[in-house]
Coordinates of C-alpha atoms and ligand atoms in Angstrom, one line a residue:
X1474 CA -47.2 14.2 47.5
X1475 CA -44.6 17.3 48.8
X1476 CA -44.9 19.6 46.4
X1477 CA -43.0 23.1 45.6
X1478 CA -43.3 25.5 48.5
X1479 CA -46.3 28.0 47.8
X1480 CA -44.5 31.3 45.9
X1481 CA -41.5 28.7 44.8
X1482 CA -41.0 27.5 42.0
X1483 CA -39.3 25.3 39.4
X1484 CA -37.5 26.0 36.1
X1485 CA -38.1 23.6 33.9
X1486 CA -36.6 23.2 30.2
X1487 CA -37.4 24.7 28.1
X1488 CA -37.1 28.3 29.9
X1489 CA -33.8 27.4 31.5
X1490 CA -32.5 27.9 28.3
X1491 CA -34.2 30.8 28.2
X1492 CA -32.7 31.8 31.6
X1493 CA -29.3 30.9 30.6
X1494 CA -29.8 33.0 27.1
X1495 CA -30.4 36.1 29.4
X1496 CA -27.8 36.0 31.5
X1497 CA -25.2 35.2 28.8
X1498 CA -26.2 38.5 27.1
X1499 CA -26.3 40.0 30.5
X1500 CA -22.6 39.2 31.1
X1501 CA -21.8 40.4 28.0
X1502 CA -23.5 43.5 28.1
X1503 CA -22.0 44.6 31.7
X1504 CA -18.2 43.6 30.6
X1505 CA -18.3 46.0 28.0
X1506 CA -19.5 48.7 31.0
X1507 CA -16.4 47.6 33.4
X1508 CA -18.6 46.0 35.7
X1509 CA -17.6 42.6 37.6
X1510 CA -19.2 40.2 39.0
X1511 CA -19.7 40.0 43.2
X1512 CA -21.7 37.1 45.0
X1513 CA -22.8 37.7 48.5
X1514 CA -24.5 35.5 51.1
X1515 CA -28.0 34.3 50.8
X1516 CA -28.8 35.7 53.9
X1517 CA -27.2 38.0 56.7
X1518 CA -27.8 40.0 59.6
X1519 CA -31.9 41.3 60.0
X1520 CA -29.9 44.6 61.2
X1521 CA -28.4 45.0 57.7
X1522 CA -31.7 45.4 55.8
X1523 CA -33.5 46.8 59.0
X1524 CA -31.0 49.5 58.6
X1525 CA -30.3 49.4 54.9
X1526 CA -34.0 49.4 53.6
X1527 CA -35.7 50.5 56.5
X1528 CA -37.9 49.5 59.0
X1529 CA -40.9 51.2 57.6
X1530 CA -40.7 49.5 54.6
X1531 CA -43.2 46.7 53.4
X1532 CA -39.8 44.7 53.0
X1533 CA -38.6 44.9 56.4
X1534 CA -41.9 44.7 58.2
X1535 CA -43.8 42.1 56.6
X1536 CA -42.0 40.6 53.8
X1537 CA -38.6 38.8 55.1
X1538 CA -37.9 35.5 56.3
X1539 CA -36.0 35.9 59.7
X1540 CA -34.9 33.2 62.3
X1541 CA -33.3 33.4 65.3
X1542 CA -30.2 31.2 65.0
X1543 CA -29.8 30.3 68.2
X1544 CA -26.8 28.5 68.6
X1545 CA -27.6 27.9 72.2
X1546 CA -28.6 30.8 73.8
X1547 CA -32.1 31.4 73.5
X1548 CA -34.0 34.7 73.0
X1549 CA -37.1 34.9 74.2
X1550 CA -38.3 37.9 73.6
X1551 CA -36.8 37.4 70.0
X1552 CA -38.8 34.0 69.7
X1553 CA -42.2 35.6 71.1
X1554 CA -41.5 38.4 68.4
X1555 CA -41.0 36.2 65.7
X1556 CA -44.4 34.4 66.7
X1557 CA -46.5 37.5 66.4
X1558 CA -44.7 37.8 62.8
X1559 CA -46.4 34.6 61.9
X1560 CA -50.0 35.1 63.2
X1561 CA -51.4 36.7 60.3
X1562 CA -54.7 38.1 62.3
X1563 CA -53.0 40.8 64.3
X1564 CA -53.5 44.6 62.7
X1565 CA -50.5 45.5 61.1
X1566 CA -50.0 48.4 63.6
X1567 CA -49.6 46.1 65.6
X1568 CA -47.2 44.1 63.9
X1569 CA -45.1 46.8 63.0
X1570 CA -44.6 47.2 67.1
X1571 CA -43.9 44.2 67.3
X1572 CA -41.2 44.4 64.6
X1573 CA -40.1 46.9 65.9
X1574 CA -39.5 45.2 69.7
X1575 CA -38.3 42.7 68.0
X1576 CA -35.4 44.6 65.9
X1577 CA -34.2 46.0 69.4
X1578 CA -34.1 42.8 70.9
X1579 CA -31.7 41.4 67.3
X1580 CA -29.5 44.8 68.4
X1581 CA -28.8 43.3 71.5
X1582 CA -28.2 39.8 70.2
X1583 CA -26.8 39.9 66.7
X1584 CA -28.1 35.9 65.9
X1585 CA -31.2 37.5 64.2
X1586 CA -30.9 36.4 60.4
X1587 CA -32.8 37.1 57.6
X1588 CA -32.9 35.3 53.9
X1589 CA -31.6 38.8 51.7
X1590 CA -35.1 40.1 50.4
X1591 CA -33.1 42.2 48.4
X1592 CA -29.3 42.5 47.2
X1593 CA -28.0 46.4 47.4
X1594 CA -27.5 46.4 51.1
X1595 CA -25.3 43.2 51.1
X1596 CA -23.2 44.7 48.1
X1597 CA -23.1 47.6 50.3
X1598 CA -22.0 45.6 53.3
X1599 CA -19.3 44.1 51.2
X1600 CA -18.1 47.3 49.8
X1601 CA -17.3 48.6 53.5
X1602 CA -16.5 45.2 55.4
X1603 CA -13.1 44.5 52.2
X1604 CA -12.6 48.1 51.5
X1605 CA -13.7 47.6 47.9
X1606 CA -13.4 51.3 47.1
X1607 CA -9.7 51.1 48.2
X1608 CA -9.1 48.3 45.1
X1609 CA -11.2 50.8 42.9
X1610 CA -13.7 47.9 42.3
X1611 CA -16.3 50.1 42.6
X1612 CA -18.7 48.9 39.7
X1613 CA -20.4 45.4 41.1
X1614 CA -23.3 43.3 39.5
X1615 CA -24.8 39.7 40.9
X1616 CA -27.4 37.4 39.5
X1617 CA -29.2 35.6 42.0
X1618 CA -32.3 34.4 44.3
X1619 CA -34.0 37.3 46.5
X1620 CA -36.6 36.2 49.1
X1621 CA -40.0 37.9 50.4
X1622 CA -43.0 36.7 51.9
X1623 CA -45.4 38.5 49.3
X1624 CA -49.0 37.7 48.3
X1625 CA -47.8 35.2 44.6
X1626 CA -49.3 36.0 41.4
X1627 CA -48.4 35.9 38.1
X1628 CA -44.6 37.7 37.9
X1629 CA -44.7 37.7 42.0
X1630 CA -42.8 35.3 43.8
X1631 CA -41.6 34.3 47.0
X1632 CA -38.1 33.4 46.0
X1633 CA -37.5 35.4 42.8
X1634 CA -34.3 36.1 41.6
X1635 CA -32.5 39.3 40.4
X1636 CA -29.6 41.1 38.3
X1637 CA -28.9 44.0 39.6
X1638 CA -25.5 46.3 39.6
X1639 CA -24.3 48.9 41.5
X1640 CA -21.6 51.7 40.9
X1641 CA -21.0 52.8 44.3
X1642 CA -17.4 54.5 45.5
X1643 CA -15.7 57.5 47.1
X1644 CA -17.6 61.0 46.1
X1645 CA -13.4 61.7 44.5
X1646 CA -14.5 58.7 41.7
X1647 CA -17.1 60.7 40.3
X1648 CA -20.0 58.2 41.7
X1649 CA -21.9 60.9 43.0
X1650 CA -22.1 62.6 38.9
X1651 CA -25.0 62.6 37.1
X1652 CA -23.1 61.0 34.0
X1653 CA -23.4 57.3 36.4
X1654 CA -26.9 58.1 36.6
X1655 CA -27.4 58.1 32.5
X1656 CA -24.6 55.6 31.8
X1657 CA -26.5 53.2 33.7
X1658 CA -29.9 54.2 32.5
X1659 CA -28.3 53.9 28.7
X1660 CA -27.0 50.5 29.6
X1661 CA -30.3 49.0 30.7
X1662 CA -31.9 50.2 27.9
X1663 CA -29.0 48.8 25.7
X1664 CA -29.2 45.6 27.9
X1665 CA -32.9 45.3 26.6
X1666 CA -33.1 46.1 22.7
X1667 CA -29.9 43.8 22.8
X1668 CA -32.3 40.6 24.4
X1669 CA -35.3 41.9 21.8
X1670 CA -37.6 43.3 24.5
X1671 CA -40.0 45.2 22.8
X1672 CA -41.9 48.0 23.8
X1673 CA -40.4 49.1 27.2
X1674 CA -40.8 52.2 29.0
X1675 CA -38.6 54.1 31.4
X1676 CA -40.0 56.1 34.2
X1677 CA -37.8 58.5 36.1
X1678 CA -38.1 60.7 38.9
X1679 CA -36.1 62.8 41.0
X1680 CA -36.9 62.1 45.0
X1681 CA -34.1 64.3 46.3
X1682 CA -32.2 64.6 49.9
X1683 CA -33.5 63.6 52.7
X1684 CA -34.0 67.0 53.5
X1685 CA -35.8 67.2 50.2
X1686 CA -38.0 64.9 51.2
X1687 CA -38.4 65.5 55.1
X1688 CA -39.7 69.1 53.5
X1689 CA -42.0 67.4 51.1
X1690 CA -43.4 64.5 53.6
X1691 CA -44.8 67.5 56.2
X1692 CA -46.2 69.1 53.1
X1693 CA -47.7 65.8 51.4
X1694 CA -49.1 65.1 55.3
X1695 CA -50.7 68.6 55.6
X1696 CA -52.5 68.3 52.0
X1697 CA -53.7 64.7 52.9
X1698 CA -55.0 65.6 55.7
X1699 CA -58.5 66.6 55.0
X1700 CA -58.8 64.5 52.6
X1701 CA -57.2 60.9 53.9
X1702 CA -60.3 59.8 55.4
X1703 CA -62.0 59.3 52.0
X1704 CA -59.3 56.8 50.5
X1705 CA -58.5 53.4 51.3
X1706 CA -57.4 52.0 54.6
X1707 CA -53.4 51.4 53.4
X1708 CA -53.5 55.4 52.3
X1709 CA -55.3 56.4 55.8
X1710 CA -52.6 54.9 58.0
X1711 CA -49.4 55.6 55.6
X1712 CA -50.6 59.5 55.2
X1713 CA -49.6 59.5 58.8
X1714 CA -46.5 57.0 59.2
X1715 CA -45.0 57.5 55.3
X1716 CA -46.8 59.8 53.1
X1717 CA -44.8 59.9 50.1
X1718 CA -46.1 55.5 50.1
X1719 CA -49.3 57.2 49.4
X1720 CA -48.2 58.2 45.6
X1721 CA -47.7 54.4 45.6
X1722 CA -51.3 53.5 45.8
X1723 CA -53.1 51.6 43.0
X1724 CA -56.8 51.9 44.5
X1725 CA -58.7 53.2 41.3
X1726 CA -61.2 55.4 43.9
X1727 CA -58.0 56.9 45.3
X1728 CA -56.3 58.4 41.9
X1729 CA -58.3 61.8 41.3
X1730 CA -57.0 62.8 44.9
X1731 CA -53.7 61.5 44.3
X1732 CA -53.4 63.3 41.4
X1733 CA -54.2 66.6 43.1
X1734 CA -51.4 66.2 45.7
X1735 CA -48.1 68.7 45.8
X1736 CA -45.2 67.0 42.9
X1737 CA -41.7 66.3 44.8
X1738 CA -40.4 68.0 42.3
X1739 CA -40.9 71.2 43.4
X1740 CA -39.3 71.0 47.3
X1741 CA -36.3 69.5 45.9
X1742 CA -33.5 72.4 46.5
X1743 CA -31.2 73.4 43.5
X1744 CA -28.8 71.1 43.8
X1745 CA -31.0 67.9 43.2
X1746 CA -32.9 69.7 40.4
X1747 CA -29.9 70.2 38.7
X1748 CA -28.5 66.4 38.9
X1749 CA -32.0 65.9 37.7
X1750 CA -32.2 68.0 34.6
X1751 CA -28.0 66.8 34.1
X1752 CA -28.9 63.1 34.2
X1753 CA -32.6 63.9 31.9
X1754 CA -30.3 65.8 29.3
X1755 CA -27.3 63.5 29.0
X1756 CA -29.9 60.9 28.3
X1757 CA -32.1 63.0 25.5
X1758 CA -28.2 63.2 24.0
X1759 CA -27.7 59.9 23.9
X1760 CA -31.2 59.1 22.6
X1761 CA -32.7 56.8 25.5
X1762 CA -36.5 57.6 25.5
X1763 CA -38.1 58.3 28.4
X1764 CA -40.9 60.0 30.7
X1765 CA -40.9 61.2 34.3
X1766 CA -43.4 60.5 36.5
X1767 CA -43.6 62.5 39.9
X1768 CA -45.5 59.4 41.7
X1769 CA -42.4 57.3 41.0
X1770 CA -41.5 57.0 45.0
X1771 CA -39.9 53.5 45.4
X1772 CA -40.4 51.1 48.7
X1773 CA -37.0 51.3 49.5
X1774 CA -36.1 53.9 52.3
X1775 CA -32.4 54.2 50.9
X1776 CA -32.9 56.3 48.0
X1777 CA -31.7 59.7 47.1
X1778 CA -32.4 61.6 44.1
X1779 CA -32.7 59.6 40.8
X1780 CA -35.3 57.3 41.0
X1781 CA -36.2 54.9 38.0
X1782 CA -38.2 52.1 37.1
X1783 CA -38.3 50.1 33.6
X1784 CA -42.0 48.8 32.4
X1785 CA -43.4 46.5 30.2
X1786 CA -47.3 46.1 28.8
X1787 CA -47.2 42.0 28.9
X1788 CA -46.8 41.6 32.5
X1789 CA -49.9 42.7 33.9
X1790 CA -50.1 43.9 37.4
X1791 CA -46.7 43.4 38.2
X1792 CA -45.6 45.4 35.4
X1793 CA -41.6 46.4 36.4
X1794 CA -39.6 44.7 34.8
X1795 CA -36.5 46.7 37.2
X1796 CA -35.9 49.2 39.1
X1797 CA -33.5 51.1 41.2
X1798 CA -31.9 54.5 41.7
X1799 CA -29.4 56.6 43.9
X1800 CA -28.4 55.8 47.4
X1801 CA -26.0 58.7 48.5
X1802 CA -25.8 58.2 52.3
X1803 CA -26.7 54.5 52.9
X1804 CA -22.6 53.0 53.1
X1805 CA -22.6 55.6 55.8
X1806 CA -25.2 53.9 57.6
X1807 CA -24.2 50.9 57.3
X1808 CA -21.0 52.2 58.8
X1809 CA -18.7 53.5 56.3
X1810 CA -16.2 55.9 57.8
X1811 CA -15.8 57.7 54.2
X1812 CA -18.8 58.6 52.2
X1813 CA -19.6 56.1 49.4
X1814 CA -22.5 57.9 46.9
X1815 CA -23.9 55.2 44.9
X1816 CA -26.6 54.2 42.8
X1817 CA -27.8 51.0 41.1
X1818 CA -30.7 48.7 39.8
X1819 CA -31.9 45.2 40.1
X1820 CA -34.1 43.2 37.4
X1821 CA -36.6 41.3 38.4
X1822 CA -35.2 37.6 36.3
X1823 CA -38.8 36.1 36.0
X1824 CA -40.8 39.2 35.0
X1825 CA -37.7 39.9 32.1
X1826 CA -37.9 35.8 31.1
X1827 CA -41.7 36.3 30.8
X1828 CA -41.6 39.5 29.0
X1829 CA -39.0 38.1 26.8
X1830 CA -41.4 34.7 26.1
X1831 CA -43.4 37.1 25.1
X1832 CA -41.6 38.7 22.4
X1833 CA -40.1 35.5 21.0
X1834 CA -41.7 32.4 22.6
X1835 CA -39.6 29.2 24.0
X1836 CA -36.6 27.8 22.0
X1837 CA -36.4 24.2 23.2
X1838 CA -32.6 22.6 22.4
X1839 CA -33.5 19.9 19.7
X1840 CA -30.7 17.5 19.3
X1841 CA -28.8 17.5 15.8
X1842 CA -28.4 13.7 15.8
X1843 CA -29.8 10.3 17.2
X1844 CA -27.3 7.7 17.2
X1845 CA -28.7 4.2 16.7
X1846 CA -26.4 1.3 17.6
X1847 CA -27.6 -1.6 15.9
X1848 CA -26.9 -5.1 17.6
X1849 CA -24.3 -6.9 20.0
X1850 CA -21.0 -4.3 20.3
X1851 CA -21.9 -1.7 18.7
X1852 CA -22.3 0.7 22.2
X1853 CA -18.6 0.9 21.5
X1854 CA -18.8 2.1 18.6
X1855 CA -21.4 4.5 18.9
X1856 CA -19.8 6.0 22.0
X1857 CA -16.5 6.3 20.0
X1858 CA -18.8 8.1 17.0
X1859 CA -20.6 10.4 19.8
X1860 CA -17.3 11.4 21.6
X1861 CA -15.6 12.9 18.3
X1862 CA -19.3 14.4 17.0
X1863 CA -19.7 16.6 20.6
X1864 CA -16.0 17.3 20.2
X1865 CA -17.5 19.1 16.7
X1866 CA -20.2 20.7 18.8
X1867 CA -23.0 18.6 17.7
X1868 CA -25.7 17.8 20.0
X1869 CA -25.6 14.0 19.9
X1870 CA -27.9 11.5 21.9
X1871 CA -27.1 8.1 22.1
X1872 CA -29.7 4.9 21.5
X1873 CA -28.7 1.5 23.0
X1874 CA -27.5 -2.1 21.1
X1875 CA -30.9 -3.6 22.8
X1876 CA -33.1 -1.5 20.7
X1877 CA -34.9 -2.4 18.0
X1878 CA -34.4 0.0 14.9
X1879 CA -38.5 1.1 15.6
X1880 CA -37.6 2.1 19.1
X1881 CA -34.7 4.1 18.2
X1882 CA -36.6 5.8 15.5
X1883 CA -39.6 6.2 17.9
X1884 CA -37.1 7.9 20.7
X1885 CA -35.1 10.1 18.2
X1886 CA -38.5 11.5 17.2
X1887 CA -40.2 12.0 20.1
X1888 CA -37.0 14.2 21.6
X1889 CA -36.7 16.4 17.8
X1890 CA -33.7 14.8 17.0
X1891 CA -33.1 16.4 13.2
X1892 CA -31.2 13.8 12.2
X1893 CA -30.9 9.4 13.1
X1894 CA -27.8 8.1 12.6
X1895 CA -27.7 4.5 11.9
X1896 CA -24.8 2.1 13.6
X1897 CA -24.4 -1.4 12.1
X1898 CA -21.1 -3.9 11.8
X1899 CA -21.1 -2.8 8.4
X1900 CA -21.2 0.7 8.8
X1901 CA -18.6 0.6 11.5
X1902 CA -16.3 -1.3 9.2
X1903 CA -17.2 0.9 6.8
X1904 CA -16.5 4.3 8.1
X1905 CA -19.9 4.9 6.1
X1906 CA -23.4 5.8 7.9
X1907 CA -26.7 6.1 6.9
X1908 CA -28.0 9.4 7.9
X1909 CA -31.4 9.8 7.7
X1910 CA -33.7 13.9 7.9
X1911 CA -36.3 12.4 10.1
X1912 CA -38.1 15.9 9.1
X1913 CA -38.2 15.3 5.2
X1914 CA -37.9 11.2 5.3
X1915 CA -34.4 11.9 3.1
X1916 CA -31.5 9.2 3.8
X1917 CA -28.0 10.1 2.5
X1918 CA -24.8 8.0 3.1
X1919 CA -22.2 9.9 4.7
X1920 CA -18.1 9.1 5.5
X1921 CA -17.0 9.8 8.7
X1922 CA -14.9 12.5 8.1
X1923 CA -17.8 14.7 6.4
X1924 CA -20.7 14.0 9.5
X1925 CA -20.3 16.6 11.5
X1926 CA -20.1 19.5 8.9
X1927 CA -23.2 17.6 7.0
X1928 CA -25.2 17.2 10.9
X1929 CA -24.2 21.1 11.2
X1930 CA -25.3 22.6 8.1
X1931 CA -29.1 21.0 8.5
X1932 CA -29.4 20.1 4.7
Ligands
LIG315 P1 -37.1 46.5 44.0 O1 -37.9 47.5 43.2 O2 -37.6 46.1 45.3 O3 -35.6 47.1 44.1 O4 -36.9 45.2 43.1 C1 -36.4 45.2 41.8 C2 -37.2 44.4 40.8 O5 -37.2 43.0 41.3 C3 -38.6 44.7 40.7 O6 -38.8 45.8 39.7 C4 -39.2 43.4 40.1 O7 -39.0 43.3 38.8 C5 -38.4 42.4 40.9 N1 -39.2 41.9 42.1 C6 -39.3 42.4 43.3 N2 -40.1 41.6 44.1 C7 -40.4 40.6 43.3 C8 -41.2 39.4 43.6 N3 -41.8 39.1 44.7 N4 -41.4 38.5 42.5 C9 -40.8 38.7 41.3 N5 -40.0 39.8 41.1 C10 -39.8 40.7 42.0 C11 -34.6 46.5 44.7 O8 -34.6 45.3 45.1 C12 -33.4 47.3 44.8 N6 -32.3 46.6 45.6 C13 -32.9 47.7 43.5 C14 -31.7 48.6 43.5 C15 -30.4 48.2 43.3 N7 -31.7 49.9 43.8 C16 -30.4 50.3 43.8 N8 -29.7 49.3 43.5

């Protein structure tokens, strides 16, 4: 049997309703913020998030799905890279040089693609490549399937999918205030009382410029120094390649010296304190609760300043249910000729679906009514009866003239109809059914013109 691709999965009813519940209230929520809707490519360029996220990043070196695409002229050094990707008992040292050979060889030949493993940096792309900011459609959300090759577990995927929103635009359209940074922050947290997620918590941090944290990497590598060799392997190798990944770490053994290290907070320079503090008091103003937390670093290279993640108790290990933050500098590395300050967030879909299933279980659609044509030409009729009913909004399935009354009753039940509605010559010539609460065992005769308000109000 082929089954669903390890880290894939399918949704099934009853959660799509769920799904679909979600991002009704999601469109909602972001009209009433002037945001509009953009869908970009499922995947692009490897340079874009090579560039755009980083190279460093777990993301970019062990998480995306590339493929040369050929389209006759063949790489070989970007097939052999792609190869070593694959084999899963090389170091990842070495895989990371590998990557790395490998990037330079997709410079050369721009037919290196890669399935997005994330959304900002194709917004970003967009922004430049139609001149968005030009239009002053500077305030962008999508809704859709991200891809990386992480280890599944529960909330973890390999295709998950993602709402996210970005406000991005010339630093003359304010994008670079403080006031995006809470207005977006006050939205999300709108966004979630309004779905009736319970019991979230927002975690904010400032990481600064990358000056800031140039300053604040030699100073995290000098304090780890003597005392790297005593924590686990990942915090060993990244207190030499990325330090600030180290605040990152979830080892238990590793905390107490974690916990000791130098707080960003203090290298950032006076400008990125005071965003900070702006953004932290417009938000005790407006009365969105939250806590900073001078770990928060996130394992994206492109942020600047505000930092942010949203958790939730009921999702275990994987336990953000979004996250996001400033990007001031990224459109011009992804070759904007005008700066483009911007900041943003994505949701992780699944992990706010199960968090919500949580709060309020599944609501499987029950139809209102089970039609039951009963004997030779009555399908006519009972697709006549159906066609006005749905026109009314009722939920209606239809039986079949070939069924016995048993069967129709047996079918209506088993999908929760709330009501069977019986079909006969008499009731057709009639314009009177016989309605029966399949719940309560009541049967009530009902004219036509009265069946959909009677199937509506449930009594
Ligand atoms: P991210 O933190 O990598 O940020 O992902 C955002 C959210 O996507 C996470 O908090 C999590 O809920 C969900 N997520 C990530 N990986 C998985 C996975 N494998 N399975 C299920 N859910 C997952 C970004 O992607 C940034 N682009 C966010 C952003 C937008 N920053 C600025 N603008």
């Amino acid at each position: 049997m082929i089954k669903a691709v390890r880290g894939t999965r399918d949704l099934l009813p009853p959660e799509t309703a769920l799904w679909n519940h979600v991002e009704s209230v999601v469109r909602d929520v972001f009209r009433t913020y002037n945001f509009q809707e953009i869908r970009t490519p499922i995947f692009e360029e490897t340079q874009l998030f090579a560039r755009g996220v980083g190279e460093e990043t777990d993301i970019v070196s062990k998480e995306m799905y590339t493929w040369s695409d050929h389209g006759g002229v063949h790489s070989d050094e970007g097939q052999q890279a792609l190869d070593i990707l694959d084999d899963t008992k090389i170091s990842l040292d070495e895989r990371a040089a590998h990557v790395r050979a490998f990037l330079a060889a997709s410079k050369l030949r721009s037919q290196f693609l890669t399935l997005r493993p994330e959304n900002t940096a194709g917004v970003v792309r967009a922004y430049i490549e139609h001149k968005l900011g030009d239009r002053g459609l500077n305030k962008l959300y999508y809704i859709g399937p991200q891809f990386r090759r992480e280890r599944p577990q529960k909330g973890r995927y390999r295709q998950f999918y993602q709402i996210g929103a970005e406000v991005i635009g010339p630093a003359s359209s304010g994008s670079e205030s403080p006031a995006r940074d809470a207005e977006l922050l006050e939205m999300l947290a709108t966004l979630l009382d309004r779905l009736g997620i319970k019991n979230w918590n927002l975690q904010l941090n400032s990481v600064g410029s990358s000056a800031d944290r140039a300053r604040y990497n030699d100073v995290l590598r000098k304090a780890l120094e003597p005392v790297k060799d005593k924590m686990c392997a990942d915090c060993q190798r990244r207190a030499g390649t990325n330090p600030l990944r180290v605040l990152d770490c979830k080892v238990p053994e590793d905390q107490p010296i974690i916990a000791t290290l130098p707080r960003i907070y203090d290298y950032l320079d006076d400008a990125s304190k005071k965003h900070f503090e702006e953004v932290t008091a417009i938000l005790e103003s407006v009365g969105v609760p939250f806590e900073i937390n001078h770990r928060l670093v996130r394992g994206l290279d492109y942020y600047t300043r505000t930092a942010f993640e949203f958790t939730h108790g009921a999702l275990g290990a994987q336990n953000a249910i979004l996250g996001g933050g400033r990007y001031d500098g990224l459109a011009e590395l992804l070759g904007s000729p005008q700066p483009a300050p911007g900041i943003g967030f994505a949701i992780g879909e699944d992990r706010l679906v199960m968090a919500l299933q949580e709060s309020i279980g599944d609501a499987q659609q029950k139809p209102d009514v089970y039609i039951a044509p009963l004997g030779a030409g009555m399908n006519r009729e009972a697709a006549k009866l159906a066609r006005e009913l749905r026109r009314q909004d009722i939920v209606a399935e239809l039986g079949d003239e070939t069924f016995r009354l048993k069967k129709s009753f047996e079918t209506a039940d088993k999908l929760g109809c709330r009501y069977i509605l019986i079909l006969g010559e008499n009731e057709a010539k009639s314009n009177t059914f016989a309605v029966k609460n399949l719940k309560t065992g009541e049967q009530v005769s009902i004219p036509r013109v009265e069946l959909a308000q009677k199937l509506r109000s449930g009594q």
